[in-house]
Tab-separated table of C-alpha atoms in Angstrom:
chain	number	residue	atom	x	y	z
A	1	UNK	CA	81.788	13.361	54.227
A	2	UNK	CA	81.113	10.218	52.303
A	3	UNK	CA	79.726	9.186	48.958
A	4	UNK	CA	77.004	11.232	47.102
A	5	UNK	CA	74.996	8.103	46.572
A	6	UNK	CA	74.325	5.917	49.604
A	7	UNK	CA	73.076	2.574	50.493
A	8	UNK	CA	70.451	4.521	52.370
A	9	UNK	CA	67.290	5.094	50.302
A	10	UNK	CA	66.249	8.646	49.761
A	11	UNK	CA	63.211	9.903	51.784
A	12	UNK	CA	61.513	11.733	48.998
A	13	UNK	CA	62.133	9.679	45.855
A	14	UNK	CA	59.329	11.254	43.624
A	15	UNK	CA	60.065	14.728	44.820
A	16	UNK	CA	63.737	14.425	44.249
A	17	UNK	CA	63.097	13.188	40.699
A	18	UNK	CA	60.886	16.166	40.019
A	19	UNK	CA	63.443	18.588	41.644
A	20	UNK	CA	66.386	17.241	39.635
A	21	UNK	CA	64.331	17.413	36.364
A	22	UNK	CA	63.895	21.071	37.201
A	23	UNK	CA	67.554	21.553	37.916
A	24	UNK	CA	68.569	19.938	34.669
A	25	UNK	CA	66.286	21.986	32.713
A	26	UNK	CA	67.345	25.171	34.398
A	27	UNK	CA	71.001	24.250	33.727
A	28	UNK	CA	70.246	23.725	30.017
A	29	UNK	CA	68.838	27.277	29.934
A	30	UNK	CA	71.806	28.682	31.939
A	31	UNK	CA	74.207	27.093	29.408
A	32	UNK	CA	72.174	28.373	26.432
A	33	UNK	CA	72.141	31.878	27.908
A	34	UNK	CA	75.935	32.054	28.124
A	35	UNK	CA	76.175	30.575	24.517
A	36	UNK	CA	73.833	33.089	23.263
A	37	UNK	CA	75.537	36.146	24.852
A	38	UNK	CA	78.823	34.901	23.274
A	39	UNK	CA	77.165	34.439	19.856
A	40	UNK	CA	75.634	38.047	19.927
A	41	UNK	CA	79.027	39.553	20.874
A	42	UNK	CA	80.913	37.474	18.225
A	43	UNK	CA	78.319	38.574	15.502
A	44	UNK	CA	78.659	42.232	16.655
A	45	UNK	CA	82.470	42.121	16.445
A	46	UNK	CA	82.319	40.466	12.878
A	47	UNK	CA	79.966	43.238	11.761
A	48	UNK	CA	82.155	45.928	13.235
A	49	UNK	CA	85.354	44.470	11.724
A	50	UNK	CA	83.778	44.201	8.335
A	51	UNK	CA	82.404	47.650	8.421
A	52	UNK	CA	85.868	49.082	9.592
A	53	UNK	CA	87.604	47.395	6.504
A	54	UNK	CA	85.077	46.003	3.872
A	55	UNK	CA	88.207	44.884	1.764
A	56	UNK	CA	89.059	42.133	4.304
A	57	UNK	CA	88.322	38.598	3.256
A	58	UNK	CA	86.006	36.405	5.326
A	59	UNK	CA	89.008	34.697	6.867
A	60	UNK	CA	90.688	37.953	7.820
A	61	UNK	CA	87.426	39.294	9.448
A	62	UNK	CA	87.106	36.125	11.456
A	63	UNK	CA	90.893	36.392	12.455
A	64	UNK	CA	90.146	39.856	13.979
A	65	UNK	CA	87.492	38.522	16.289
A	66	UNK	CA	88.673	37.555	19.847
A	67	UNK	CA	88.093	34.168	21.258
A	68	UNK	CA	84.956	33.716	23.465
A	69	UNK	CA	85.223	34.809	27.045
A	70	UNK	CA	83.343	33.745	30.257
A	71	UNK	CA	79.960	35.202	30.776
A	72	UNK	CA	81.057	38.178	32.890
A	73	UNK	CA	83.668	39.121	30.245
A	74	UNK	CA	81.335	38.646	27.482
A	75	UNK	CA	78.712	41.066	29.170
A	76	UNK	CA	81.450	43.566	29.887
A	77	UNK	CA	82.402	43.531	26.287
A	78	UNK	CA	78.875	43.729	24.995
A	79	UNK	CA	78.346	46.738	27.189
A	80	UNK	CA	81.317	48.448	25.508
A	81	UNK	CA	80.070	47.615	22.011
A	82	UNK	CA	77.913	50.080	20.054
A	83	UNK	CA	75.060	47.578	19.911
A	84	UNK	CA	75.248	47.250	23.700
A	85	UNK	CA	73.753	50.901	24.045
A	86	UNK	CA	70.229	49.666	23.683
A	87	UNK	CA	70.601	46.546	25.991
A	88	UNK	CA	69.197	46.499	29.710
A	89	UNK	CA	72.573	45.366	31.388
A	90	UNK	CA	70.956	45.391	34.824
A	91	UNK	CA	68.738	42.555	33.674
A	92	UNK	CA	71.490	40.777	31.764
A	93	UNK	CA	73.866	40.969	34.875
A	94	UNK	CA	71.135	39.528	37.088
A	95	UNK	CA	70.739	36.723	34.581
A	96	UNK	CA	74.392	36.113	34.794
A	97	UNK	CA	74.169	35.900	38.680
A	98	UNK	CA	71.279	33.545	38.266
A	99	UNK	CA	73.160	31.449	35.748
A	100	UNK	CA	76.096	31.169	38.203
A	101	UNK	CA	73.831	30.218	41.114
A	102	UNK	CA	72.154	27.483	38.836
A	103	UNK	CA	75.416	26.141	37.632
A	104	UNK	CA	77.134	26.033	40.978
A	105	UNK	CA	74.382	25.725	43.562
A	106	UNK	CA	71.262	24.689	41.673
A	107	UNK	CA	71.135	21.093	43.139
A	108	UNK	CA	72.722	21.767	46.492
A	109	UNK	CA	70.248	20.141	48.785
A	110	UNK	CA	72.828	18.164	50.752
A	111	UNK	CA	72.836	14.325	50.846
A	112	UNK	CA	69.882	12.846	49.019
A	113	UNK	CA	69.186	10.134	51.772
A	114	UNK	CA	68.635	12.870	54.329
A	115	UNK	CA	66.973	15.642	52.297
A	116	UNK	CA	63.421	16.017	53.412
A	117	UNK	CA	60.519	17.680	51.563
A	118	UNK	CA	60.974	21.046	53.412
A	119	UNK	CA	64.665	21.383	52.452
A	120	UNK	CA	64.046	20.327	48.883
A	121	UNK	CA	61.108	22.707	48.311
A	122	UNK	CA	63.005	25.678	50.181
A	123	UNK	CA	65.849	25.144	47.683
A	124	UNK	CA	63.356	24.975	44.808
A	125	UNK	CA	62.073	28.308	45.788
A	126	UNK	CA	65.673	29.717	45.465
A	127	UNK	CA	66.157	27.928	42.141
A	128	UNK	CA	62.816	29.373	40.926
A	129	UNK	CA	63.940	33.005	41.653
A	130	UNK	CA	67.148	32.378	39.793
A	131	UNK	CA	65.336	30.813	36.882
A	132	UNK	CA	62.925	33.845	36.778
A	133	UNK	CA	66.046	36.303	36.510
A	134	UNK	CA	67.691	34.055	34.014
A	135	UNK	CA	64.467	33.990	31.872
A	136	UNK	CA	64.261	37.833	31.799
A	137	UNK	CA	67.881	37.979	30.628
A	138	UNK	CA	67.470	35.145	28.257
A	139	UNK	CA	64.440	36.917	26.656
A	140	UNK	CA	66.675	40.035	25.909
A	141	UNK	CA	69.461	38.166	24.410
A	142	UNK	CA	67.178	35.817	22.376
A	143	UNK	CA	65.521	38.780	20.717
A	144	UNK	CA	69.118	39.841	19.555
A	145	UNK	CA	69.847	36.379	18.347
A	146	UNK	CA	66.463	36.323	16.397
A	147	UNK	CA	67.194	39.800	15.014
A	148	UNK	CA	70.633	38.561	13.675
A	149	UNK	CA	69.189	35.301	12.313
A	150	UNK	CA	65.868	36.690	10.799
A	151	UNK	CA	66.713	40.353	10.114
A	152	UNK	CA	63.614	40.891	7.896
A	153	UNK	CA	61.070	39.308	10.266
A	154	UNK	CA	59.469	41.139	13.082
A	155	UNK	CA	60.121	39.583	16.398
A	156	UNK	CA	57.295	37.370	17.824
A	157	UNK	CA	55.760	39.790	20.278
A	158	UNK	CA	53.342	37.343	21.972
A	159	UNK	CA	56.127	34.820	22.647
A	160	UNK	CA	58.453	37.648	23.965
A	161	UNK	CA	55.642	38.772	26.385
A	162	UNK	CA	54.838	35.191	27.637
A	163	UNK	CA	58.440	33.916	27.636
A	164	UNK	CA	59.202	34.077	31.364
A	165	UNK	CA	55.951	32.292	32.159
A	166	UNK	CA	56.737	29.580	29.599
A	167	UNK	CA	60.236	29.092	31.074
A	168	UNK	CA	58.731	28.775	34.691
A	169	UNK	CA	56.168	26.182	33.399
A	170	UNK	CA	58.743	24.205	31.358
A	171	UNK	CA	61.346	24.039	34.091
A	172	UNK	CA	59.177	23.428	37.059
A	173	UNK	CA	56.320	21.398	35.653
A	174	UNK	CA	54.398	19.657	38.475
A	175	UNK	CA	56.702	21.184	41.071
A	176	UNK	CA	54.800	24.452	40.523
A	177	UNK	CA	51.740	23.217	42.581
A	178	UNK	CA	54.071	22.733	45.484
A	179	UNK	CA	55.928	26.070	45.428
A	180	UNK	CA	54.619	29.363	46.738
A	181	UNK	CA	53.701	31.756	43.933
A	182	UNK	CA	56.167	34.662	44.144
A	183	UNK	CA	55.895	35.832	40.707
A	184	UNK	CA	53.437	38.311	39.253
A	185	UNK	CA	50.247	36.538	38.039
A	186	UNK	CA	50.643	35.035	34.539
A	187	UNK	CA	49.632	37.280	31.711
A	188	UNK	CA	45.887	36.723	30.843
A	189	UNK	CA	46.609	36.485	27.199
A	190	UNK	CA	49.427	33.859	27.622
A	191	UNK	CA	48.068	30.412	26.912
A	192	UNK	CA	48.020	28.077	29.863
A	193	UNK	CA	50.923	25.629	29.874
A	194	UNK	CA	50.272	21.983	29.202
A	195	UNK	CA	50.419	19.407	31.914
A	196	UNK	CA	54.200	18.670	31.465
A	197	UNK	CA	55.063	22.342	31.028
A	198	UNK	CA	55.364	22.235	27.221
A	199	UNK	CA	53.116	22.698	24.159
């Protein structure tokens, strides 16, 4: 074992740049997923505490809410919460596993100077599968966030339908052309992503 950066130049500089951009974007989504799960549980606990005793002051209601947990504990508490009865926890737990893969193994391609295109792309395929699972879970919890923040507005059905495809385009951008297409075909009524994966 030696230093992660080396005097030896990487073999695949441009591919590594695209890959690490994808890893960074995936990590951003993984962090956001965990934060949103904590937010939904916190809001649900605040509502429950207020309904149990409407005479409590705002400070007293906040004092009853437990501190944020790690993602597995958060999902376990959500499942036990009344609002959890309508959530697809199979999808949420797959997203949790995907989040853990992205956080702990997302960029694990070995030494940069020795990583060839085959190794990078094989790992990118695994990363893409994790991002797909994460996107489906994030889509669920994001709808809950939207409902809490905009209780009088209907959720954006077109965005919800296309969200996993939008995530794939944003995270993988130009790498998509180099990866095998394992997902279902994009929805025909989802607008095509822009060149850089954004609109």
